[in-house]
Coordinates of C-alpha atoms and ligand atoms in Angstrom, one line a residue:
X1 CA 83.3 -55.6 -193.4
X2 CA 86.6 -57.1 -193.4
X3 CA 89.6 -55.4 -195.1
X4 CA 89.5 -58.0 -197.9
X5 CA 85.7 -57.5 -198.7
X6 CA 86.3 -53.6 -198.5
X7 CA 88.9 -54.1 -201.1
X8 CA 86.8 -56.2 -203.5
X9 CA 83.7 -54.2 -202.9
X10 CA 85.6 -50.8 -203.7
X11 CA 87.4 -52.1 -206.5
X12 CA 84.2 -53.9 -208.1
X13 CA 82.1 -50.5 -207.6
X14 CA 84.9 -48.6 -209.4
X15 CA 86.5 -50.6 -211.7
X16 CA 84.0 -53.6 -212.7
X17 CA 85.1 -53.5 -216.3
X18 CA 88.9 -53.8 -215.6
X19 CA 90.7 -55.9 -218.1
X20 CA 94.0 -56.4 -219.9
X21 CA 94.9 -53.2 -221.9
X22 CA 96.9 -54.8 -224.1
X23 CA 95.5 -56.1 -227.4
X24 CA 96.4 -59.4 -228.9
X25 CA 94.2 -62.4 -230.5
X26 CA 96.0 -65.3 -229.7
X27 CA 98.5 -66.4 -227.1
X28 CA 101.4 -65.8 -229.6
X29 CA 100.3 -62.4 -229.4
X30 CA 99.7 -62.1 -226.1
X31 CA 103.0 -63.4 -225.3
X32 CA 104.8 -60.8 -227.6
X33 CA 102.5 -57.8 -226.5
X34 CA 103.5 -58.9 -222.6
X35 CA 106.9 -59.3 -223.6
X36 CA 107.3 -56.1 -225.3
X37 CA 105.3 -54.1 -222.4
X38 CA 108.3 -54.0 -219.9
X39 CA 109.0 -50.5 -218.9
X40 CA 106.7 -49.3 -221.3
X41 CA 102.8 -48.2 -221.1
X42 CA 100.5 -50.7 -222.7
X43 CA 99.1 -47.9 -225.2
X44 CA 102.7 -47.6 -226.7
X45 CA 102.7 -51.4 -227.1
X46 CA 99.3 -51.5 -228.6
X47 CA 100.3 -48.8 -231.2
X48 CA 103.3 -50.8 -232.7
X49 CA 101.8 -54.5 -232.3
X50 CA 99.2 -54.5 -235.3
X51 CA 101.8 -53.9 -238.2
X52 CA 104.2 -56.3 -236.0
X53 CA 101.7 -59.0 -235.9
X54 CA 100.9 -58.4 -239.4
X55 CA 104.4 -58.8 -240.5
X56 CA 105.1 -61.8 -238.2
X57 CA 102.1 -63.5 -237.5
X58 CA 103.3 -66.9 -235.8
X59 CA 106.3 -68.1 -233.9
X60 CA 107.8 -69.5 -237.6
X61 CA 107.5 -65.9 -239.2
X62 CA 109.2 -64.0 -236.4
X63 CA 111.8 -66.5 -236.1
X64 CA 112.8 -66.4 -239.6
X65 CA 113.5 -62.4 -239.2
X66 CA 116.3 -60.6 -238.2
X67 CA 116.7 -58.5 -235.2
X68 CA 117.5 -55.6 -237.7
X69 CA 114.4 -56.3 -239.6
X70 CA 112.0 -56.3 -236.6
X71 CA 113.5 -53.4 -235.0
X72 CA 111.7 -50.8 -237.2
X73 CA 108.2 -52.0 -236.1
X74 CA 108.8 -51.4 -232.4
X75 CA 111.3 -48.5 -232.6
X76 CA 109.2 -46.2 -230.9
X77 CA 109.4 -48.4 -227.6
X78 CA 112.0 -47.9 -225.4
X79 CA 114.9 -50.7 -225.1
X80 CA 113.7 -51.7 -228.8
X81 CA 116.9 -53.2 -229.8
X82 CA 117.0 -55.6 -226.8
X83 CA 113.3 -56.1 -227.3
X84 CA 113.5 -57.2 -230.8
X85 CA 116.3 -59.4 -230.0
X86 CA 114.1 -61.0 -227.1
X87 CA 111.1 -61.6 -229.2
X88 CA 113.1 -63.3 -232.1
X89 CA 114.7 -65.3 -229.4
X90 CA 111.5 -66.4 -227.9
X91 CA 109.9 -67.2 -231.2
X92 CA 112.9 -69.3 -232.1
X93 CA 112.3 -71.1 -228.9
X94 CA 108.5 -71.5 -229.5
X95 CA 109.6 -73.0 -233.0
X96 CA 112.4 -75.4 -231.9
X97 CA 111.0 -76.6 -228.6
X98 CA 107.2 -76.2 -228.8
X99 CA 106.1 -76.9 -232.4
X100 CA 105.5 -73.2 -233.4
X101 CA 102.9 -72.7 -230.6
X102 CA 102.8 -71.2 -227.3
X103 CA 102.9 -73.7 -224.3
X104 CA 100.0 -73.0 -221.7
X105 CA 101.7 -74.5 -218.7
X106 CA 103.8 -72.6 -216.0
X107 CA 106.8 -74.1 -216.2
X108 CA 107.2 -74.6 -220.2
X109 CA 106.4 -70.9 -220.4
X110 CA 109.2 -70.1 -217.8
X111 CA 111.7 -72.1 -219.7
X112 CA 111.5 -69.9 -222.3
X113 CA 114.1 -67.4 -222.8
X114 CA 113.1 -63.6 -221.3
X115 CA 109.9 -64.9 -219.8
X116 CA 109.5 -64.5 -216.2
X117 CA 106.8 -65.3 -213.5
X118 CA 104.6 -62.0 -214.5
X119 CA 104.6 -62.8 -218.1
X120 CA 103.7 -66.5 -217.8
X121 CA 101.1 -65.5 -215.4
X122 CA 99.3 -63.0 -217.8
X123 CA 99.6 -65.4 -220.6
X124 CA 98.1 -68.1 -218.4
X125 CA 95.5 -65.9 -217.2
X126 CA 94.7 -64.3 -220.2
X127 CA 94.8 -67.2 -222.5
X128 CA 93.9 -70.1 -220.5
X129 CA 91.9 -68.8 -217.4
X130 CA 94.4 -70.0 -215.1
X131 CA 93.9 -68.1 -211.9
X132 CA 96.8 -66.0 -211.2
X133 CA 97.7 -62.3 -209.6
X134 CA 100.6 -61.2 -211.7
X135 CA 102.7 -58.4 -210.1
X136 CA 103.4 -55.6 -212.0
X137 CA 104.6 -52.3 -210.7
X138 CA 100.8 -51.0 -209.8
X139 CA 100.1 -54.0 -208.1
X140 CA 103.3 -54.3 -206.1
X141 CA 102.8 -50.4 -204.8
X142 CA 99.0 -51.3 -204.0
X143 CA 99.7 -54.3 -202.1
X144 CA 102.4 -52.7 -200.1
X145 CA 100.0 -49.5 -199.3
X146 CA 97.5 -51.5 -198.2
X147 CA 100.0 -53.6 -195.8
X148 CA 99.4 -57.1 -198.1
X149 CA 103.3 -57.1 -198.6
X150 CA 106.2 -55.4 -197.5
X151 CA 108.5 -52.8 -199.8
X152 CA 111.1 -55.2 -199.7
X153 CA 109.3 -58.4 -201.0
X154 CA 110.0 -59.7 -204.3
X155 CA 107.2 -59.9 -206.9
X156 CA 106.9 -63.5 -206.4
X157 CA 106.4 -63.2 -202.7
X158 CA 104.0 -60.4 -203.0
X159 CA 101.9 -62.6 -205.6
X160 CA 102.0 -65.4 -203.1
X161 CA 100.8 -63.1 -200.1
X162 CA 98.1 -61.6 -202.4
X163 CA 96.9 -64.8 -203.4
X164 CA 96.6 -66.3 -199.8
X165 CA 94.4 -63.4 -199.0
X166 CA 91.7 -63.9 -201.7
X167 CA 89.7 -66.9 -203.7
X168 CA 91.4 -68.0 -206.6
X169 CA 88.1 -67.3 -208.4
X170 CA 88.8 -63.5 -207.8
X171 CA 92.8 -63.6 -209.0
X172 CA 92.2 -62.6 -212.4
X173 CA 89.6 -60.0 -212.1
X174 CA 91.4 -58.4 -209.1
X175 CA 95.1 -58.3 -211.2
X176 CA 93.0 -56.0 -213.6
X177 CA 91.0 -54.2 -211.1
X178 CA 94.4 -53.0 -209.1
X179 CA 96.3 -52.2 -211.9
X180 CA 93.1 -50.1 -213.0
X181 CA 93.2 -48.4 -209.6
X182 CA 97.0 -48.0 -209.5
X183 CA 96.8 -46.0 -212.9
X184 CA 93.6 -43.9 -212.2
X185 CA 93.6 -43.5 -208.4
X186 CA 96.5 -45.0 -206.4
X187 CA 99.6 -43.3 -208.7
X188 CA 103.2 -43.8 -207.5
X189 CA 103.4 -40.0 -207.0
X190 CA 100.8 -38.0 -205.2
X191 CA 97.7 -40.8 -205.1
X192 CA 94.6 -39.0 -205.1
X193 CA 93.5 -40.5 -201.5
X194 CA 90.4 -38.2 -201.8
X195 CA 89.0 -40.3 -204.2
X196 CA 89.7 -43.7 -202.6
X197 CA 87.4 -45.8 -200.4
X198 CA 90.3 -47.5 -198.8
X199 CA 91.8 -45.2 -196.2
X200 CA 90.8 -47.2 -193.3
X201 CA 93.2 -49.8 -194.5
X202 CA 95.7 -47.9 -196.0
X203 CA 99.3 -47.9 -194.2
X204 CA 100.4 -45.3 -196.9
X205 CA 97.2 -43.3 -196.0
X206 CA 97.8 -43.1 -192.1
X207 CA 101.5 -42.7 -192.3
X208 CA 100.9 -39.5 -194.3
X209 CA 98.0 -38.3 -191.8
X210 CA 100.4 -38.9 -188.9
X211 CA 103.3 -36.8 -190.8
X212 CA 100.5 -34.0 -191.4
X213 CA 99.1 -34.1 -188.0
X214 CA 102.5 -33.2 -186.3
Ligands
SF4_1 S1 94.3 -44.2 -199.5 FE1 95.6 -43.4 -201.1 S2 97.5 -44.5 -201.1 FE2 96.0 -45.6 -199.9 S3 95.3 -47.1 -201.2 FE3 93.9 -45.4 -201.3 S4 94.6 -44.1 -202.9 FE4 96.1 -45.4 -202.5

């Protein structure tokens, strides 16, 4: 079995049902939820978005709000002032440039204020089924440990390196499975390597084993 086959097989066996942990019902909610998730966990975002989306159900409603009005809805999240400012700006751009809708083309998404490649990829994958491996902290860490990317690589480079290795039909599933794997087993601190079936392919594990052997 090749390394890539081993990775796919291990992830399929252990994280078959992995999916986006953020809750949303349409591209607008998806875009806002992903924007709010920066440096915060998805669970915290899911706790604030129902009331936020009830108050501001579309870009037009959110664009009319002031930052001060939006802040109380998201104040349990870190950096809530900046995030409130960002999502109001984002809503204004959607109203002014895209007729109150979320565009589902990468270049259009990337033209929106505060939308980077990771957010664009998640929105495209979740809302339009466009194959992409969005690179967050978990995907980045696992890719480096498994030798698909270097520690010094930018997220865009990690994305391209991963995409080169796998079939596009697997990108979206793989993205969710790697995140689930990173959260459950391959933690940033003290990964639970005893529960992992990828030792043979893991640079991090081999390095630790060598250090322990000395
Ligand atoms: S062996 Fe450990 S560090 Fe390597 S991928 Fe598995 S859990 Fe992560």
